[in-house]
Amino acid sequence: MAIKIEISNVANLPSRFGKFQIITFKENEKEHLVVFKGDLKGVVNVRIHSECLTGDAIGSLKCDCRDQLIKSLEFIENNGGMVIYLRQEGRNIGLLNKINAYALQDKGFDTIEANHQLGFKADERTYEIVDFIFEHFGIKKIKLLTNNPQKLAGLKSVEIVERLPIEIKPNEFNVKYLKTKKEQMGHLLSDEI
Ligand SMILES: [Zn+2]
């Protein structure tokens, strides 16, 4: 399917985490949000966050998404940069499938096994729109806020000059999930996990 991208105007967004500017990139039916602060010149601090409704909005303790999002917003408030909020819920399997995966996790499967049971890969996310966004802003070099060293290995438009880790404290509900990410998906997480 041909990709059609529509871009909104820039608006101000005062938030509890800082005074930001926002812009939307509509990629076919998916409306991605970019939250940014500062002039975005030189090496730009970037967090690429994939939507997690249960974590970001409901405060689910099954994952670390909301903590990572909040820390990223606080970071760009203090240091400048952008959070690219991609609408690929549940590692891009969608909300309905994610909840079905959670139901399997309730029966004892881990996050990867549950996805496989439903016929998906462990991670179905894509990042083509990210190249488009960087090109739109003229960004060539970034510092990437992530615990995942493989993230964005396929990016064409920018050079990642540094990876900034986001330290998240585990809780009793997400420790197994974080352990799977650390041991089976190569994430760099604290020794507490
Ligand atoms: Zn999450």
PDB file of N, CA, C and O in Angstrom, residues 50-89:
ATOM      1  N   SER A  50       7.000   3.785  21.505  1.00  0.00           N
ATOM      2  CA  SER A  50       5.844   3.177  20.856  1.00  0.00           C
ATOM      3  C   SER A  50       4.672   3.148  21.830  1.00  0.00           C
ATOM      4  O   SER A  50       4.834   2.817  23.008  1.00  0.00           O
ATOM      5  N   GLU A  51       3.522   3.513  21.305  1.00  0.00           N
ATOM      6  CA  GLU A  51       2.312   3.628  22.117  1.00  0.00           C
ATOM      7  C   GLU A  51       2.057   2.386  22.972  1.00  0.00           C
ATOM      8  O   GLU A  51       2.178   1.257  22.505  1.00  0.00           O
ATOM      9  N   CYS A  52       1.685   2.619  24.220  1.00  0.00           N
ATOM     10  CA  CYS A  52       1.268   1.539  25.109  1.00  0.00           C
ATOM     11  C   CYS A  52       0.125   2.100  25.940  1.00  0.00           C
ATOM     12  O   CYS A  52       0.337   2.725  26.973  1.00  0.00           O
ATOM     13  N   LEU A  53      -1.093   1.920  25.455  1.00  0.00           N
ATOM     14  CA  LEU A  53      -2.247   2.538  26.107  1.00  0.00           C
ATOM     15  C   LEU A  53      -2.363   2.107  27.562  1.00  0.00           C
ATOM     16  O   LEU A  53      -2.594   2.923  28.449  1.00  0.00           O
ATOM     17  N   THR A  54      -2.189   0.803  27.805  1.00  0.00           N
ATOM     18  CA  THR A  54      -2.343   0.294  29.172  1.00  0.00           C
ATOM     19  C   THR A  54      -1.290   0.873  30.114  1.00  0.00           C
ATOM     20  O   THR A  54      -1.578   1.138  31.282  1.00  0.00           O
ATOM     21  N   GLY A  55      -0.081   1.063  29.612  1.00  0.00           N
ATOM     22  CA  GLY A  55       0.982   1.628  30.444  1.00  0.00           C
ATOM     23  C   GLY A  55       0.922   3.147  30.482  1.00  0.00           C
ATOM     24  O   GLY A  55       0.832   3.756  31.552  1.00  0.00           O
ATOM     25  N   ASP A  56       0.931   3.779  29.304  1.00  0.00           N
ATOM     26  CA  ASP A  56       1.029   5.242  29.218  1.00  0.00           C
ATOM     27  C   ASP A  56      -0.177   5.930  29.863  1.00  0.00           C
ATOM     28  O   ASP A  56      -0.038   6.920  30.571  1.00  0.00           O
ATOM     29  N   ALA A  57      -1.391   5.419  29.584  1.00  0.00           N
ATOM     30  CA  ALA A  57      -2.599   6.105  30.049  1.00  0.00           C
ATOM     31  C   ALA A  57      -3.168   5.517  31.335  1.00  0.00           C
ATOM     32  O   ALA A  57      -3.677   6.237  32.180  1.00  0.00           O
ATOM     33  N   ILE A  58      -3.091   4.193  31.481  1.00  0.00           N
ATOM     34  CA  ILE A  58      -3.762   3.535  32.614  1.00  0.00           C
ATOM     35  C   ILE A  58      -2.796   3.288  33.770  1.00  0.00           C
ATOM     36  O   ILE A  58      -3.215   2.954  34.878  1.00  0.00           O
ATOM     37  N   GLY A  59      -1.492   3.398  33.481  1.00  0.00           N
ATOM     38  CA  GLY A  59      -0.509   3.179  34.551  1.00  0.00           C
ATOM     39  C   GLY A  59      -0.286   1.716  34.862  1.00  0.00           C
ATOM     40  O   GLY A  59       0.034   1.351  35.999  1.00  0.00           O
ATOM     41  N   SER A  60      -0.427   0.867  33.852  1.00  0.00           N
ATOM     42  CA  SER A  60      -0.165  -0.571  34.042  1.00  0.00           C
ATOM     43  C   SER A  60       1.210  -0.795  34.640  1.00  0.00           C
ATOM     44  O   SER A  60       2.185  -0.130  34.269  1.00  0.00           O
ATOM     45  N   LEU A  61       1.268  -1.765  35.551  1.00  0.00           N
ATOM     46  CA  LEU A  61       2.547  -2.137  36.156  1.00  0.00           C
ATOM     47  C   LEU A  61       3.160  -3.346  35.467  1.00  0.00           C
ATOM     48  O   LEU A  61       4.184  -3.854  35.890  1.00  0.00           O
ATOM     49  N   LYS A  62       2.526  -3.822  34.370  1.00  0.00           N
ATOM     50  CA  LYS A  62       3.047  -4.991  33.659  1.00  0.00           C
ATOM     51  C   LYS A  62       4.260  -4.658  32.793  1.00  0.00           C
ATOM     52  O   LYS A  62       4.927  -5.549  32.298  1.00  0.00           O
ATOM     53  N   CYS A  63       4.472  -3.370  32.531  1.00  0.00           N
ATOM     54  CA  CYS A  63       5.578  -2.989  31.654  1.00  0.00           C
ATOM     55  C   CYS A  63       6.206  -1.708  32.194  1.00  0.00           C
ATOM     56  O   CYS A  63       5.757  -1.153  33.193  1.00  0.00           O
ATOM     57  N   ASP A  64       7.241  -1.230  31.503  1.00  0.00           N
ATOM     58  CA  ASP A  64       7.953  -0.035  31.970  1.00  0.00           C
ATOM     59  C   ASP A  64       7.733   1.156  31.039  1.00  0.00           C
ATOM     60  O   ASP A  64       8.452   2.137  31.093  1.00  0.00           O
ATOM     61  N   CYS A  65       6.713   1.078  30.179  1.00  0.00           N
ATOM     62  CA  CYS A  65       6.521   2.097  29.140  1.00  0.00           C
ATOM     63  C   CYS A  65       6.276   3.487  29.718  1.00  0.00           C
ATOM     64  O   CYS A  65       6.887   4.467  29.308  1.00  0.00           O
ATOM     65  N   ARG A  66       5.356   3.575  30.659  1.00  0.00           N
ATOM     66  CA  ARG A  66       5.014   4.895  31.204  1.00  0.00           C
ATOM     67  C   ARG A  66       6.210   5.538  31.909  1.00  0.00           C
ATOM     68  O   ARG A  66       6.461   6.734  31.753  1.00  0.00           O
ATOM     69  N   ASP A  67       6.951   4.730  32.676  1.00  0.00           N
ATOM     70  CA  ASP A  67       8.138   5.262  33.346  1.00  0.00           C
ATOM     71  C   ASP A  67       9.146   5.798  32.328  1.00  0.00           C
ATOM     72  O   ASP A  67       9.742   6.852  32.520  1.00  0.00           O
ATOM     73  N   GLN A  68       9.316   5.049  31.244  1.00  0.00           N
ATOM     74  CA  GLN A  68      10.271   5.485  30.214  1.00  0.00           C
ATOM     75  C   GLN A  68       9.780   6.758  29.524  1.00  0.00           C
ATOM     76  O   GLN A  68      10.571   7.647  29.225  1.00  0.00           O
ATOM     77  N   LEU A  69       8.473   6.831  29.287  1.00  0.00           N
ATOM     78  CA  LEU A  69       7.909   8.019  28.637  1.00  0.00           C
ATOM     79  C   LEU A  69       8.090   9.248  29.522  1.00  0.00           C
ATOM     80  O   LEU A  69       8.541  10.306  29.065  1.00  0.00           O
ATOM     81  N   ILE A  70       7.764   9.122  30.798  1.00  0.00           N
ATOM     82  CA  ILE A  70       7.877  10.256  31.718  1.00  0.00           C
ATOM     83  C   ILE A  70       9.339  10.700  31.848  1.00  0.00           C
ATOM     84  O   ILE A  70       9.649  11.888  31.767  1.00  0.00           O
ATOM     85  N   LYS A  71      10.237   9.725  32.010  1.00  0.00           N
ATOM     86  CA  LYS A  71      11.660  10.093  32.129  1.00  0.00           C
ATOM     87  C   LYS A  71      12.157  10.784  30.866  1.00  0.00           C
ATOM     88  O   LYS A  71      12.974  11.703  30.933  1.00  0.00           O
ATOM     89  N   SER A  72      11.658  10.352  29.718  1.00  0.00           N
ATOM     90  CA  SER A  72      12.078  10.963  28.451  1.00  0.00           C
ATOM     91  C   SER A  72      11.558  12.392  28.336  1.00  0.00           C
ATOM     92  O   SER A  72      12.289  13.295  27.900  1.00  0.00           O
ATOM     93  N   LEU A  73      10.301  12.616  28.723  1.00  0.00           N
ATOM     94  CA  LEU A  73       9.737  13.971  28.664  1.00  0.00           C
ATOM     95  C   LEU A  73      10.478  14.893  29.630  1.00  0.00           C
ATOM     96  O   LEU A  73      10.789  16.044  29.292  1.00  0.00           O
ATOM     97  N   GLU A  74      10.780  14.383  30.819  1.00  0.00           N
ATOM     98  CA  GLU A  74      11.540  15.187  31.783  1.00  0.00           C
ATOM     99  C   GLU A  74      12.935  15.493  31.239  1.00  0.00           C
ATOM    100  O   GLU A  74      13.452  16.594  31.408  1.00  0.00           O
ATOM    101  N   PHE A  75      13.527  14.521  30.554  1.00  0.00           N
ATOM    102  CA  PHE A  75      14.863  14.711  29.998  1.00  0.00           C
ATOM    103  C   PHE A  75      14.860  15.809  28.937  1.00  0.00           C
ATOM    104  O   PHE A  75      15.730  16.680  28.936  1.00  0.00           O
ATOM    105  N   ILE A  76      13.884  15.774  28.028  1.00  0.00           N
ATOM    106  CA  ILE A  76      13.896  16.806  26.974  1.00  0.00           C
ATOM    107  C   ILE A  76      13.473  18.172  27.524  1.00  0.00           C
ATOM    108  O   ILE A  76      13.877  19.197  26.996  1.00  0.00           O
ATOM    109  N   GLU A  77      12.681  18.168  28.585  1.00  0.00           N
ATOM    110  CA  GLU A  77      12.383  19.452  29.234  1.00  0.00           C
ATOM    111  C   GLU A  77      13.684  20.094  29.750  1.00  0.00           C
ATOM    112  O   GLU A  77      13.904  21.292  29.609  1.00  0.00           O
ATOM    113  N   ASN A  78      14.564  19.279  30.312  1.00  0.00           N
ATOM    114  CA  ASN A  78      15.795  19.799  30.912  1.00  0.00           C
ATOM    115  C   ASN A  78      16.938  19.981  29.909  1.00  0.00           C
ATOM    116  O   ASN A  78      17.793  20.836  30.105  1.00  0.00           O
ATOM    117  N   ASN A  79      16.937  19.167  28.848  1.00  0.00           N
ATOM    118  CA  ASN A  79      18.099  19.148  27.944  1.00  0.00           C
ATOM    119  C   ASN A  79      17.764  19.476  26.496  1.00  0.00           C
ATOM    120  O   ASN A  79      18.668  19.567  25.662  1.00  0.00           O
ATOM    121  N   GLY A  80      16.485  19.619  26.169  1.00  0.00           N
ATOM    122  CA  GLY A  80      16.079  19.810  24.778  1.00  0.00           C
ATOM    123  C   GLY A  80      16.045  18.475  24.052  1.00  0.00           C
ATOM    124  O   GLY A  80      16.655  17.497  24.487  1.00  0.00           O
ATOM    125  N   GLY A  81      15.315  18.461  22.935  1.00  0.00           N
ATOM    126  CA  GLY A  81      15.240  17.235  22.147  1.00  0.00           C
ATOM    127  C   GLY A  81      13.811  16.873  21.798  1.00  0.00           C
ATOM    128  O   GLY A  81      12.923  17.734  21.868  1.00  0.00           O
ATOM    129  N   MET A  82      13.592  15.619  21.411  1.00  0.00           N
ATOM    130  CA  MET A  82      12.241  15.233  21.005  1.00  0.00           C
ATOM    131  C   MET A  82      11.870  13.824  21.432  1.00  0.00           C
ATOM    132  O   MET A  82      12.719  12.947  21.533  1.00  0.00           O
ATOM    133  N   VAL A  83      10.581  13.663  21.698  1.00  0.00           N
ATOM    134  CA  VAL A  83      10.007  12.337  21.902  1.00  0.00           C
ATOM    135  C   VAL A  83       9.095  12.066  20.709  1.00  0.00           C
ATOM    136  O   VAL A  83       8.171  12.838  20.443  1.00  0.00           O
ATOM    137  N   ILE A  84       9.422  11.019  19.982  1.00  0.00           N
ATOM    138  CA  ILE A  84       8.583  10.606  18.855  1.00  0.00           C
ATOM    139  C   ILE A  84       7.661   9.508  19.372  1.00  0.00           C
ATOM    140  O   ILE A  84       8.126   8.442  19.784  1.00  0.00           O
ATOM    141  N   TYR A  85       6.371   9.808  19.395  1.00  0.00           N
ATOM    142  CA  TYR A  85       5.394   8.872  19.969  1.00  0.00           C
ATOM    143  C   TYR A  85       4.706   8.142  18.819  1.00  0.00           C
ATOM    144  O   TYR A  85       3.833   8.697  18.140  1.00  0.00           O
ATOM    145  N   LEU A  86       5.152   6.911  18.584  1.00  0.00           N
ATOM    146  CA  LEU A  86       4.657   6.145  17.442  1.00  0.00           C
ATOM    147  C   LEU A  86       3.433   5.328  17.818  1.00  0.00           C
ATOM    148  O   LEU A  86       3.422   4.645  18.832  1.00  0.00           O
ATOM    149  N   ARG A  87       2.424   5.368  16.963  1.00  0.00           N
ATOM    150  CA  ARG A  87       1.166   4.673  17.244  1.00  0.00           C
ATOM    151  C   ARG A  87       1.264   3.224  16.772  1.00  0.00           C
ATOM    152  O   ARG A  87       0.611   2.816  15.819  1.00  0.00           O
ATOM    153  N   GLN A  88       2.133   2.478  17.453  1.00  0.00           N
ATOM    154  CA  GLN A  88       2.199   1.046  17.147  1.00  0.00           C
ATOM    155  C   GLN A  88       2.065   0.275  18.462  1.00  0.00           C
ATOM    156  O   GLN A  88       3.021  -0.238  19.013  1.00  0.00           O
ATOM    157  N   GLU A  89       0.830   0.273  18.893  1.00  0.00           N
ATOM    158  CA  GLU A  89       0.445  -0.348  20.164  1.00  0.00           C
ATOM    159  C   GLU A  89       0.881  -1.815  20.248  1.00  0.00           C
ATOM    160  O   GLU A  89       0.786  -2.558  19.268  1.00  0.00           O
TER     161      GLU A  89
END
